[in-house]
Short mmCIF file of C-alpha atoms in Angstrom, two decimals:
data_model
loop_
_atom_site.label_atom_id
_atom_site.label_comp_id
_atom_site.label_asym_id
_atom_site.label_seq_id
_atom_site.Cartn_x
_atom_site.Cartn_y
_atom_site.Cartn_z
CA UNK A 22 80.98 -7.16 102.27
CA UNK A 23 81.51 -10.38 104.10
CA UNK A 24 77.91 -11.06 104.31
CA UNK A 25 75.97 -14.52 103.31
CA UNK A 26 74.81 -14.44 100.47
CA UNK A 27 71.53 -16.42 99.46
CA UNK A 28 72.49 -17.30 95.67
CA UNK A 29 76.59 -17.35 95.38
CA UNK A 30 78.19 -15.73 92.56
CA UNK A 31 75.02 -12.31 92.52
CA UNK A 32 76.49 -9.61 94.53
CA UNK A 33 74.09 -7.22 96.16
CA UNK A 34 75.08 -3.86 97.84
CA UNK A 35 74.06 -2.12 101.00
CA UNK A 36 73.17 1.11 100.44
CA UNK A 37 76.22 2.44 101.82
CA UNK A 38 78.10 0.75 99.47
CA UNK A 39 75.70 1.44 96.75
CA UNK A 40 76.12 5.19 96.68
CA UNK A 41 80.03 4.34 96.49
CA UNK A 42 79.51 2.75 93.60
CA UNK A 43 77.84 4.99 91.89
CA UNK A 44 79.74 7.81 92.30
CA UNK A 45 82.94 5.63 91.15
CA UNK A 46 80.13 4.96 87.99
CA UNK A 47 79.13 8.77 88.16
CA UNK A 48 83.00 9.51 87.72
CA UNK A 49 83.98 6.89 85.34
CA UNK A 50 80.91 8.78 82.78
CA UNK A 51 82.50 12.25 83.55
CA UNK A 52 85.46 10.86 81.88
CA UNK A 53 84.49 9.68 78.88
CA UNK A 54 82.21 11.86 78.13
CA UNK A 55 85.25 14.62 78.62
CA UNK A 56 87.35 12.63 76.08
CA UNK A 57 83.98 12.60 73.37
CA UNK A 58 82.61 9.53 74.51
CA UNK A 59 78.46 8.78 73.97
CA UNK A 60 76.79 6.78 76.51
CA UNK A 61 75.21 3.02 74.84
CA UNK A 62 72.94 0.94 76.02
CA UNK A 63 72.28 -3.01 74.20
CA UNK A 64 69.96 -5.63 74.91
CA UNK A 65 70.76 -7.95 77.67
CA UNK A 66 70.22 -10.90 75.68
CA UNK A 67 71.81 -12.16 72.36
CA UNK A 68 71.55 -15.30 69.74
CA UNK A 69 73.79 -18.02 70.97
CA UNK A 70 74.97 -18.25 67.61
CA UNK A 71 76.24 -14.73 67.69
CA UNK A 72 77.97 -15.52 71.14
CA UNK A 73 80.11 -18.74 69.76
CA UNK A 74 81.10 -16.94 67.28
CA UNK A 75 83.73 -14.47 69.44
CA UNK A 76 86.08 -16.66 71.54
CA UNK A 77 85.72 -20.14 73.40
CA UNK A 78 83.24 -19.23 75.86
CA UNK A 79 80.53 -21.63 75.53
CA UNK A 80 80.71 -23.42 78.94
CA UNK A 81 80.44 -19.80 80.44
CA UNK A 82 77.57 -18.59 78.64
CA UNK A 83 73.93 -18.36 80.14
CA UNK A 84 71.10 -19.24 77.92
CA UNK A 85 67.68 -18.00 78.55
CA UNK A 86 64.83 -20.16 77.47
CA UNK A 87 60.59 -19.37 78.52
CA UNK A 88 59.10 -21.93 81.05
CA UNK A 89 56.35 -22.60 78.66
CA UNK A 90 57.60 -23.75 75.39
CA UNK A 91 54.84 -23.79 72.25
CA UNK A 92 57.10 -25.51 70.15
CA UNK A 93 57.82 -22.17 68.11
CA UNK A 94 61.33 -22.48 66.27
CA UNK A 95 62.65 -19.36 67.79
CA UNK A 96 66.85 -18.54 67.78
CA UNK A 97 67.90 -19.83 71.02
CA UNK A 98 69.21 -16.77 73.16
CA UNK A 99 71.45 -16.03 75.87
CA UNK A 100 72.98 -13.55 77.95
CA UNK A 101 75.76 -11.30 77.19
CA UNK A 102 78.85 -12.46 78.33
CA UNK A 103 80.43 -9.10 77.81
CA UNK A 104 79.70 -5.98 76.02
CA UNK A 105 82.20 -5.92 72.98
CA UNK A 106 80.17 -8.45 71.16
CA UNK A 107 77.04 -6.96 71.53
CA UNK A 108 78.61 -4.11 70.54
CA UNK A 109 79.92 -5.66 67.56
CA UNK A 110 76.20 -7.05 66.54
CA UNK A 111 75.13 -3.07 67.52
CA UNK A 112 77.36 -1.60 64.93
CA UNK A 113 76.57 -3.66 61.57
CA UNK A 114 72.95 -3.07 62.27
CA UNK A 115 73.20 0.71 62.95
CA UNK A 116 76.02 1.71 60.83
CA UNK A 117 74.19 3.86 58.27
CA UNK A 118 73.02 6.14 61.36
CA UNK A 119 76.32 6.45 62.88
CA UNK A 120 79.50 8.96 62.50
CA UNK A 121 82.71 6.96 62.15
CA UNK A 122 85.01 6.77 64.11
CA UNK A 123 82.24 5.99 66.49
CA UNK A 124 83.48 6.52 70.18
CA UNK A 125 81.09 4.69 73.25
CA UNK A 126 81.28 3.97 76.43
CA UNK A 127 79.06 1.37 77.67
CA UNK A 128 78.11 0.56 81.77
CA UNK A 129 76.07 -2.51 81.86
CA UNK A 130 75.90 -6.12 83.63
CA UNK A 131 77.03 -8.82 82.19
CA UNK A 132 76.49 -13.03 82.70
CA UNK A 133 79.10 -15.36 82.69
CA UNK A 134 78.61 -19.26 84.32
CA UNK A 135 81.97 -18.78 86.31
CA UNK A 136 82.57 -21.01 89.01
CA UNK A 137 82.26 -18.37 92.40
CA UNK A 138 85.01 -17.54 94.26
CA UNK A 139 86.49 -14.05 95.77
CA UNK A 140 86.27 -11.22 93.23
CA UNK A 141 84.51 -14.25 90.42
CA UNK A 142 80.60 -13.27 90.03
CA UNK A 143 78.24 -14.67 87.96
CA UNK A 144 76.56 -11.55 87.37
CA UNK A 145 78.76 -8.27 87.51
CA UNK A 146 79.23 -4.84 85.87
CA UNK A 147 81.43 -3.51 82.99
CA UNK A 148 82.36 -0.33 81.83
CA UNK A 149 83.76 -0.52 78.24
CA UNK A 150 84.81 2.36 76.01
CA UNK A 151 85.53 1.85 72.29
CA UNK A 152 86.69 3.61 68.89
CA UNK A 153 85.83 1.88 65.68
CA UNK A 154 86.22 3.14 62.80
CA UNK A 155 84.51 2.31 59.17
CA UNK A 156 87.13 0.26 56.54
CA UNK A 157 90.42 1.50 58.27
CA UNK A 158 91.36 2.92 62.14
CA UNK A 159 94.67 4.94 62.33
CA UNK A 160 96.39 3.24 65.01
CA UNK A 161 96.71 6.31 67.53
CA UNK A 162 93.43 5.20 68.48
CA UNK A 163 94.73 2.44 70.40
CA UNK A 164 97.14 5.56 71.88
CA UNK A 165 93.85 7.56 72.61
CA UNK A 166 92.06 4.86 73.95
CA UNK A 167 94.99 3.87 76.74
CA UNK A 168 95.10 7.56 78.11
CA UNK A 169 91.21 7.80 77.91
CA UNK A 170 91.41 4.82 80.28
CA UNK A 171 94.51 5.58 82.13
CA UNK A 172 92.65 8.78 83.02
CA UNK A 173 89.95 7.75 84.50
CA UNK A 174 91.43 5.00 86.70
CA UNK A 175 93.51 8.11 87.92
CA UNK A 176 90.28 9.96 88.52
CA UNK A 177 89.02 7.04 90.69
CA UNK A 178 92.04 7.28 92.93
CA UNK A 179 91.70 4.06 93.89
CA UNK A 180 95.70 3.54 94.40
CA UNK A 181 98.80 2.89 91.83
CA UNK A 182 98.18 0.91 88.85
CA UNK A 183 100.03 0.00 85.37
CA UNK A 184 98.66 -0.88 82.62
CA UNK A 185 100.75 -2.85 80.65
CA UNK A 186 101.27 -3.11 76.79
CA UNK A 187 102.18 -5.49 74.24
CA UNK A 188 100.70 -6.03 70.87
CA UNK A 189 99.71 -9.44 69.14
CA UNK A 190 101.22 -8.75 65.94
CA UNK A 191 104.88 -8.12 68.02
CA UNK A 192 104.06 -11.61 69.13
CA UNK A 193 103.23 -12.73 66.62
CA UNK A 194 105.32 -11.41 63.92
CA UNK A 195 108.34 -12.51 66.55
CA UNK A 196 106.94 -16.32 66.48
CA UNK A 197 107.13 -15.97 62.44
CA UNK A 198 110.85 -15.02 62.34
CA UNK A 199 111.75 -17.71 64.37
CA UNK A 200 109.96 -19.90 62.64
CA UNK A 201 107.17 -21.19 64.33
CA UNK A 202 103.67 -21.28 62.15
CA UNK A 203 101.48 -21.87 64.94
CA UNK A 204 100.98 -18.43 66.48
CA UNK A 205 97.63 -18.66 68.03
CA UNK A 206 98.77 -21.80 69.97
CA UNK A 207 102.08 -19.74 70.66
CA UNK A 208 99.85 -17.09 72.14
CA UNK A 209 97.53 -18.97 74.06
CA UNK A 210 100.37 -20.73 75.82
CA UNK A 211 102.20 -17.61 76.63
CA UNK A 212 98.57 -16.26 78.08
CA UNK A 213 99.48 -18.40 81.09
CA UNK A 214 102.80 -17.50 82.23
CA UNK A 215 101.66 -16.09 85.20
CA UNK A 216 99.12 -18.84 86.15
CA UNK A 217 101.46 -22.13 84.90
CA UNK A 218 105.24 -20.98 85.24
CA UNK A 219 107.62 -20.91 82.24
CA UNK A 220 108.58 -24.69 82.27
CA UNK A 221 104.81 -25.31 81.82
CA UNK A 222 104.66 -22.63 79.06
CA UNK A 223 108.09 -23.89 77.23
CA UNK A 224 106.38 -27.45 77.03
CA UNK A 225 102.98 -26.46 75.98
CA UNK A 226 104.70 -24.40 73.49
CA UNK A 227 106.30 -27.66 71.90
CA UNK A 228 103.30 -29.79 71.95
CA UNK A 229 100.71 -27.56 70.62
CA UNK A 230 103.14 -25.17 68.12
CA UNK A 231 105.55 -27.97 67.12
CA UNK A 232 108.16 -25.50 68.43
CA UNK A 233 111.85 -26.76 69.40
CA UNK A 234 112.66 -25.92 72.68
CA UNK A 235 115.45 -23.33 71.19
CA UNK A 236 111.94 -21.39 69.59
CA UNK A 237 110.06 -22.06 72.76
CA UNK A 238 113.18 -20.68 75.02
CA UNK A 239 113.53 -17.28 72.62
CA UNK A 240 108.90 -16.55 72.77
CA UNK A 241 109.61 -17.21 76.43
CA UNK A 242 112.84 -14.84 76.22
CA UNK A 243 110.50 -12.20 74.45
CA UNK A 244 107.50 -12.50 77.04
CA UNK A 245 109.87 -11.78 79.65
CA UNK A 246 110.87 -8.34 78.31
CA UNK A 247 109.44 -5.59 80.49
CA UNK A 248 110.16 -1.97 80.19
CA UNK A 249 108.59 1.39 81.03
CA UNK A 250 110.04 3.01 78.20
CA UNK A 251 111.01 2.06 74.56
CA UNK A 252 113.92 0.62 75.02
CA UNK A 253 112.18 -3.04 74.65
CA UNK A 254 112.88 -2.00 70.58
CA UNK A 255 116.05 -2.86 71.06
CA UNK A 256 115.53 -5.71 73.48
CA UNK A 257 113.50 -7.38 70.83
CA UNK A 258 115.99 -6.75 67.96
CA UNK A 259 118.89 -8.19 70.29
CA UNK A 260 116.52 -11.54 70.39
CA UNK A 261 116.63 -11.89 66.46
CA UNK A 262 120.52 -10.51 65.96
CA UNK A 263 121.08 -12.64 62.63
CA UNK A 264 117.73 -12.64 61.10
CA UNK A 265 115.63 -9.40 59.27
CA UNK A 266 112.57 -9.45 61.71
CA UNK A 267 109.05 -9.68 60.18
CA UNK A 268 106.54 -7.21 58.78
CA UNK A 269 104.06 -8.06 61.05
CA UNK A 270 106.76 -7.73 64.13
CA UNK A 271 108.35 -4.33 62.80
CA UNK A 272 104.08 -2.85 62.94
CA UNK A 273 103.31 -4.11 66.32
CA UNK A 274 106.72 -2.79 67.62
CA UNK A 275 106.10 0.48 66.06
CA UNK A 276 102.31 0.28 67.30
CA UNK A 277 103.56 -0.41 71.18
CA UNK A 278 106.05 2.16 70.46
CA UNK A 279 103.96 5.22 69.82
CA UNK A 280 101.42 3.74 73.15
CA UNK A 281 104.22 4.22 75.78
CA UNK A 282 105.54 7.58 74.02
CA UNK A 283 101.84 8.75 74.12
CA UNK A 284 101.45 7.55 77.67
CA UNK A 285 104.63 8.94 78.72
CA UNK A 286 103.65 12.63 78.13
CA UNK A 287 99.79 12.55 79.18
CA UNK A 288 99.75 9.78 81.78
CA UNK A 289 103.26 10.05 83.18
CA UNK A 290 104.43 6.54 85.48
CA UNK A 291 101.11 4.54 84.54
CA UNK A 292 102.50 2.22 80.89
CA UNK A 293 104.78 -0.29 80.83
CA UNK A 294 105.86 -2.55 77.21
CA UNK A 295 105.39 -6.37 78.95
CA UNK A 296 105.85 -8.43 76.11
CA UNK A 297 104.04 -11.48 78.06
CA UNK A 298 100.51 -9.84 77.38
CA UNK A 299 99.13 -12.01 74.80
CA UNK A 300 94.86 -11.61 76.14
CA UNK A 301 92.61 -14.83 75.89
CA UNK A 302 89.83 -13.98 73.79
CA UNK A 303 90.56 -14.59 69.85
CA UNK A 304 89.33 -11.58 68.35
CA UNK A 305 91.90 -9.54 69.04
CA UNK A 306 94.62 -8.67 66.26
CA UNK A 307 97.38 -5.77 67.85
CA UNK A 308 97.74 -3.67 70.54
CA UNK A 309 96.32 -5.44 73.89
CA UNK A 310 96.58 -3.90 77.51
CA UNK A 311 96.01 -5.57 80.78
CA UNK A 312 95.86 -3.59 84.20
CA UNK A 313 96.89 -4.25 87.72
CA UNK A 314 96.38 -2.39 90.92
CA UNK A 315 99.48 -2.34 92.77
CA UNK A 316 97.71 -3.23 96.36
CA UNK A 317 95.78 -6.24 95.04
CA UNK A 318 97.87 -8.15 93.02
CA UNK A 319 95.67 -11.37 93.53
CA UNK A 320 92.95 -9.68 91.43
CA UNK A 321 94.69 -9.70 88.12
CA UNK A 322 93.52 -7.61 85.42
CA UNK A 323 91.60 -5.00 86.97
CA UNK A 324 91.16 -3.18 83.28
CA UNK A 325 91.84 -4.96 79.76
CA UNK A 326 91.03 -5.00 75.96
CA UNK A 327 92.86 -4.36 72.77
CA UNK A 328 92.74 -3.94 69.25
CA UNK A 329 90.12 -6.14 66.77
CA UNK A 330 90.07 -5.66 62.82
CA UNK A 331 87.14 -7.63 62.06
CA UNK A 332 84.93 -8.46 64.95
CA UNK A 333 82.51 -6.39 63.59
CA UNK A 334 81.55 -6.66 59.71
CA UNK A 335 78.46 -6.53 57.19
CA UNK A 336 79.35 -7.81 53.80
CA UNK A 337 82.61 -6.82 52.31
CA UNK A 338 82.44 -3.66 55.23
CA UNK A 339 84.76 -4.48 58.50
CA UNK A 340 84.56 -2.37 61.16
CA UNK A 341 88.04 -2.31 63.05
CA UNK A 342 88.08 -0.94 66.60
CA UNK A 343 90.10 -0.59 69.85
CA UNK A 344 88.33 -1.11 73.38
CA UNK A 345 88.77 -1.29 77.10
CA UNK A 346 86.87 -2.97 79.85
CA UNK A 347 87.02 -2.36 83.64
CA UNK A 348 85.65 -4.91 85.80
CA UNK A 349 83.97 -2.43 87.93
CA UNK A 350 82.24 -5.23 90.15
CA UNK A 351 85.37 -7.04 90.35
CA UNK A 352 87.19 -3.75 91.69
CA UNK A 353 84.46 -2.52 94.36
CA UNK A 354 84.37 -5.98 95.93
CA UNK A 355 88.32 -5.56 96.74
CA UNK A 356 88.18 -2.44 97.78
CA UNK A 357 85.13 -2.87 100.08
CA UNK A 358 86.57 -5.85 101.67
CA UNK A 359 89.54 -3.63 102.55
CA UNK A 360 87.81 -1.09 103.62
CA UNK A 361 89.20 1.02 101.15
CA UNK A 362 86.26 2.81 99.79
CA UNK A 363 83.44 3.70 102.19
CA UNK A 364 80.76 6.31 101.63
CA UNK A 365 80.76 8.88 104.78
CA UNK A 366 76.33 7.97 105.37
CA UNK A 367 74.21 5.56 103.51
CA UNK A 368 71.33 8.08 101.93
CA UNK A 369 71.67 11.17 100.13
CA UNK A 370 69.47 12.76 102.48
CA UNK A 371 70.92 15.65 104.22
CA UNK A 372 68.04 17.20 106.52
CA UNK A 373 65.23 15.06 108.26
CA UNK A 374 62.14 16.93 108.42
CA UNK A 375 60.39 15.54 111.79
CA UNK A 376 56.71 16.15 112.67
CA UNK A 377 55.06 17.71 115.93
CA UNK A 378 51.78 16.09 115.09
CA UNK A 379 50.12 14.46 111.63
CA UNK A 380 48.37 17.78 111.06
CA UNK A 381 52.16 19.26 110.52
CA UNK A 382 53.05 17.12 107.49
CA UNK A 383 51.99 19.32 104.49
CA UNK A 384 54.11 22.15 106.50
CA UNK A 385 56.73 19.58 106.64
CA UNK A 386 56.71 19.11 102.95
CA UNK A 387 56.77 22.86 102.53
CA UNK A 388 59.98 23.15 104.41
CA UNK A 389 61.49 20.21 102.42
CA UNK A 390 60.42 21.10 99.03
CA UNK A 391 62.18 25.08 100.09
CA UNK A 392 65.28 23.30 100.78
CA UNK A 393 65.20 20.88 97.58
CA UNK A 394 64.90 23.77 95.66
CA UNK A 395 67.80 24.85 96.59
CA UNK A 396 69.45 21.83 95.97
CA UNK A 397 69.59 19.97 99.42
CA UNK A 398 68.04 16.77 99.58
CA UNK A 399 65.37 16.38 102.55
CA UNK A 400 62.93 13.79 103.35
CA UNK A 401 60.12 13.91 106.07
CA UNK A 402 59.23 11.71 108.63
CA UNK A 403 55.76 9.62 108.09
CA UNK A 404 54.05 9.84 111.46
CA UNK A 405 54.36 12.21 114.41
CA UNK A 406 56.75 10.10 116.76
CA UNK A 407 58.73 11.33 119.37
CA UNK A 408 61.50 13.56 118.97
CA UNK A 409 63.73 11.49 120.22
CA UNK A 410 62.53 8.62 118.25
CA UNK A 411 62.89 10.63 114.80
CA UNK A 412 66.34 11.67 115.74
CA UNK A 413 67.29 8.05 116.50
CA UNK A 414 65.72 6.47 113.23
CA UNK A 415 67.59 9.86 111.12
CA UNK A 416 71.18 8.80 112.91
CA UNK A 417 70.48 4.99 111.94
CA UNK A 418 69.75 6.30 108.62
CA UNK A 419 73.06 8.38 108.98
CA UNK A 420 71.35 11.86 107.99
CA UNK A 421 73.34 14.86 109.39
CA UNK A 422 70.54 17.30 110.35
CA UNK A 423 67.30 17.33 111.53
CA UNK A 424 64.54 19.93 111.30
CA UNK A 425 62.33 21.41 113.51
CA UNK A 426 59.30 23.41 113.68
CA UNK A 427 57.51 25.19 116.78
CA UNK A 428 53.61 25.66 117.04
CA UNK A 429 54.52 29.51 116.26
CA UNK A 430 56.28 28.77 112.86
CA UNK A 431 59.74 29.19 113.65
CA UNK A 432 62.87 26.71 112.46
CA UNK A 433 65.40 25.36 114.18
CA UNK A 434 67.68 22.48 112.96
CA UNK A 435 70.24 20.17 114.86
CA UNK A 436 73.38 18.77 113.80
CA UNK A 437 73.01 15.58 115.37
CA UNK A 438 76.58 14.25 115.19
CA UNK A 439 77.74 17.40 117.57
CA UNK A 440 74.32 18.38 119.04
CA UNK A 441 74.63 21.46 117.81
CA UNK A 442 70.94 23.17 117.27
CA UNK A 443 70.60 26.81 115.63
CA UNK A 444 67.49 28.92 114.34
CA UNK A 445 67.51 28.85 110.66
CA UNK A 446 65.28 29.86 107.80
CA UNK A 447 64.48 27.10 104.82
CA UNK A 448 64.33 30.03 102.21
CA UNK A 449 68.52 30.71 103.44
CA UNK A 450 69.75 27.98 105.56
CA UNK A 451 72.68 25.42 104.15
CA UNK A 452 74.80 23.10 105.58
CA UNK A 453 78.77 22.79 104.88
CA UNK A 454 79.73 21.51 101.20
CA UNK A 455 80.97 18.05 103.04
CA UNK A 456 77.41 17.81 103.95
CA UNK A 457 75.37 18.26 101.19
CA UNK A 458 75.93 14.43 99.63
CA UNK A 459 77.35 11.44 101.01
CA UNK A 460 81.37 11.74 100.65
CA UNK A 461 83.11 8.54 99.94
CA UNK A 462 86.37 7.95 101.61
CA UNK A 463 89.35 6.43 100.63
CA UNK A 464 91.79 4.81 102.51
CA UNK A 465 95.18 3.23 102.59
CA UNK A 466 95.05 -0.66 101.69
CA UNK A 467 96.21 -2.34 105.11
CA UNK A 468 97.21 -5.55 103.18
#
């Protein structure tokens, strides 16, 4: 994973690591498609226009323009920066073919002008999954959408994580009783305890909210609470002990409430209520989530999202939803630089088909279209070579088995990790369940 790469910030795998990630793709799908999900593909490319409009990102985004321009007064376009916006666009212009609440899960790259630097690309993958809903969303779809998630990163086995909860209107509905009107400054400032420090965050708080520092001191006393149970509640109420709380605070408390309860039951050890989790981007409006892996801390949110009432609407129709997003480039770059996650050979091929002579290679394909029938994957080799030569190129290739046939007919195939070399029939033969497709392998972080 270490290797030089010709244009920083575009990660491209070796096949090795290629078949790892997709089967970590392969298992993420098996997920949530369990859970109801449909698979979603949209463009690659959107109006800038429709970009600005979701979040301060313009210094990140990529926009794509022809070499040759004939002066035509085209909308300027660019490339997705993520897929909720897209997403977004996708749902006002298809919402009279689709059943609401709509559930998706979408795998696709993504373009953001990042500045590169270790787990930062320029160009990496995504894999979001959504519920929206048309006029209204009952708010246990934020509690579906956490254990949806929760699941899969369990499935991927890819070490301990938490994800951990808060919601926006807590925050926000917190920063109201106390008395500060400036929420989304509130918010943004909070967004950077862990990067800036709470001094930093206190003073920010005062210049940008005109907060005193006894209202900065009690959002930085709330984004401090941390519990992996619901006994923040009363953590919260013991901030605000001569004052009635908020409308807005008492629904995102209740919100965050039923999330960890949920979790609790189906995804036992894996939620946690951190109050500090305020999430950058401005469309969201309630429940947000941020994950870490326990053995790489320095990544950050491995696995985010949250709750949005109105990023998506046509006319007087909104379309609220809830969504998550793994960073799945993000997260195989760690692990393969820890050697974590390795696949066991770097083909699916599990029997090499070698050739006596040129005459023998419509034979050959025979044999190997037998075996593929049968649901082993074969390839044969392209020239007659020597033996010894097609064994070497099939262990470089890190195929298990090769296959032989005499002048008279008859099969024989060697195991060439153990030498092993037995008569066997194409019509009957198969190897060990291990062997059929490339394992991947998962080991302890040595950190």
């Amino acid at each position: 994973m270490a290797r030089q790469a010709s244009l920083s910030g575009y990660l491209e795998l070796l096949p090795q690591e290629r078949l790892a990630e997709l089967h970590l793709l392969d298992t993420l799908r098996g997920i949530f498609e369990s859970h109801g999900y449909g698979s979603l593909e949209t463009r690659a490319v959107e109006t800038v226009e429709t970009l600005l409009q979701k979040g301060e990102i313009d210094k990140e985004i990529y926009t794509v323009s022809r070499i040759h321009d004939d002066g035509a007064k085209d909308a300027r376009l660019a490339l997705r920066f993520d897929n909720t916006v897209p997403f977004a666009r996708y749902v006002t212009e298809n919402a009279g073919h689709l059943a609401f609440p709509y559930r998706r899960y979408q795998i696709q790259k993504v373009w953001r002008g990042e500045r590169p630097q270790a787990g930062r690309f320029r160009e990496f993958t995504q894999a979001d999954i959504d519920i929206v809903g048309d006029g209204a969303l009952p708010p246990r779809a934020d509690v579906e959408i956490a254990v949806v998630m929760a699941s899969a990163l369990e499935a991927l086995q890819i070490g301990d994580f938490t994800m951990r909860i808060n919601s926006r209107k807590l925050s926000e509905g917190f920063y109201r009783a106390i008395g500060i009107e400036q929420t989304a400054e509130v918010l943004r400032a909070v967004d950077k305890l862990e990067k800036i420090g709470p001094a930093r965050v206190e003073q920010e708080i005062m210049e940008t909210a005109g907060a005193t520092s006894e209202q900065a001191q009690q959002a930085l006393a709330l984004a401090q609470i941390r519990t992996p149970d619901v006994s923040f509640v009363e953590q919260v109420r013991a901030l605000l002990p001569d004052q009635t709380g908020h409308e807005l605070l008492e629904e995102g408390l209740a919100e965050v409430t039923e999330v960890i309860h949920e979790m609790s039951i189906r995804v036992p050890g894996r939620a946690v209520a951190d109050l500090s989790i305020a999430r950058g981007l401005d469309y969201y409006t309630g429940t947000v989530f941020e994950t870490v892996l326990h053995d790489h801390p320095q990544l950050g949110s491995i696995c985010s999202g949250g709750r949005y009432e109105s990023l998506a609407t046509k006319g007087k129709r909104t379309f609220p939803g809830v969504g998550l997003s793994i960073g799945v480039t993000r997260l195989l770059s760690a692990l393969f630089d820890s050697g974590e996650l390795v696949a066991s050979r770097s083909v699916p091929t599990a029997v090499y088909v070698t050739l006596r002579s040129d005459d023998d290679w419509g034979a050959a394909q025979n044999v190997a279209d037998t075996l593929r029938s049968r649901g082993i994957n074969a390839e044969v080799a392209l020239s007659a070579e020597k033996f010894g030569k097609q064994i070497k190129y099939a262990d470089k290739r890190g195929i298990p088995f090769v296959w032989f046939t005499d002048d008279d007919g008859r099969h024989e195939v060697k195991d060439i990790r153990s030498g092993d070399q037995v008569q066997a029939d194409p019509a009957s033969w198969t190897p060990a369940d291990e062997d059929l497709s490339p394992q991947i392998i998962r080991k302890t972080a040595d950190l």
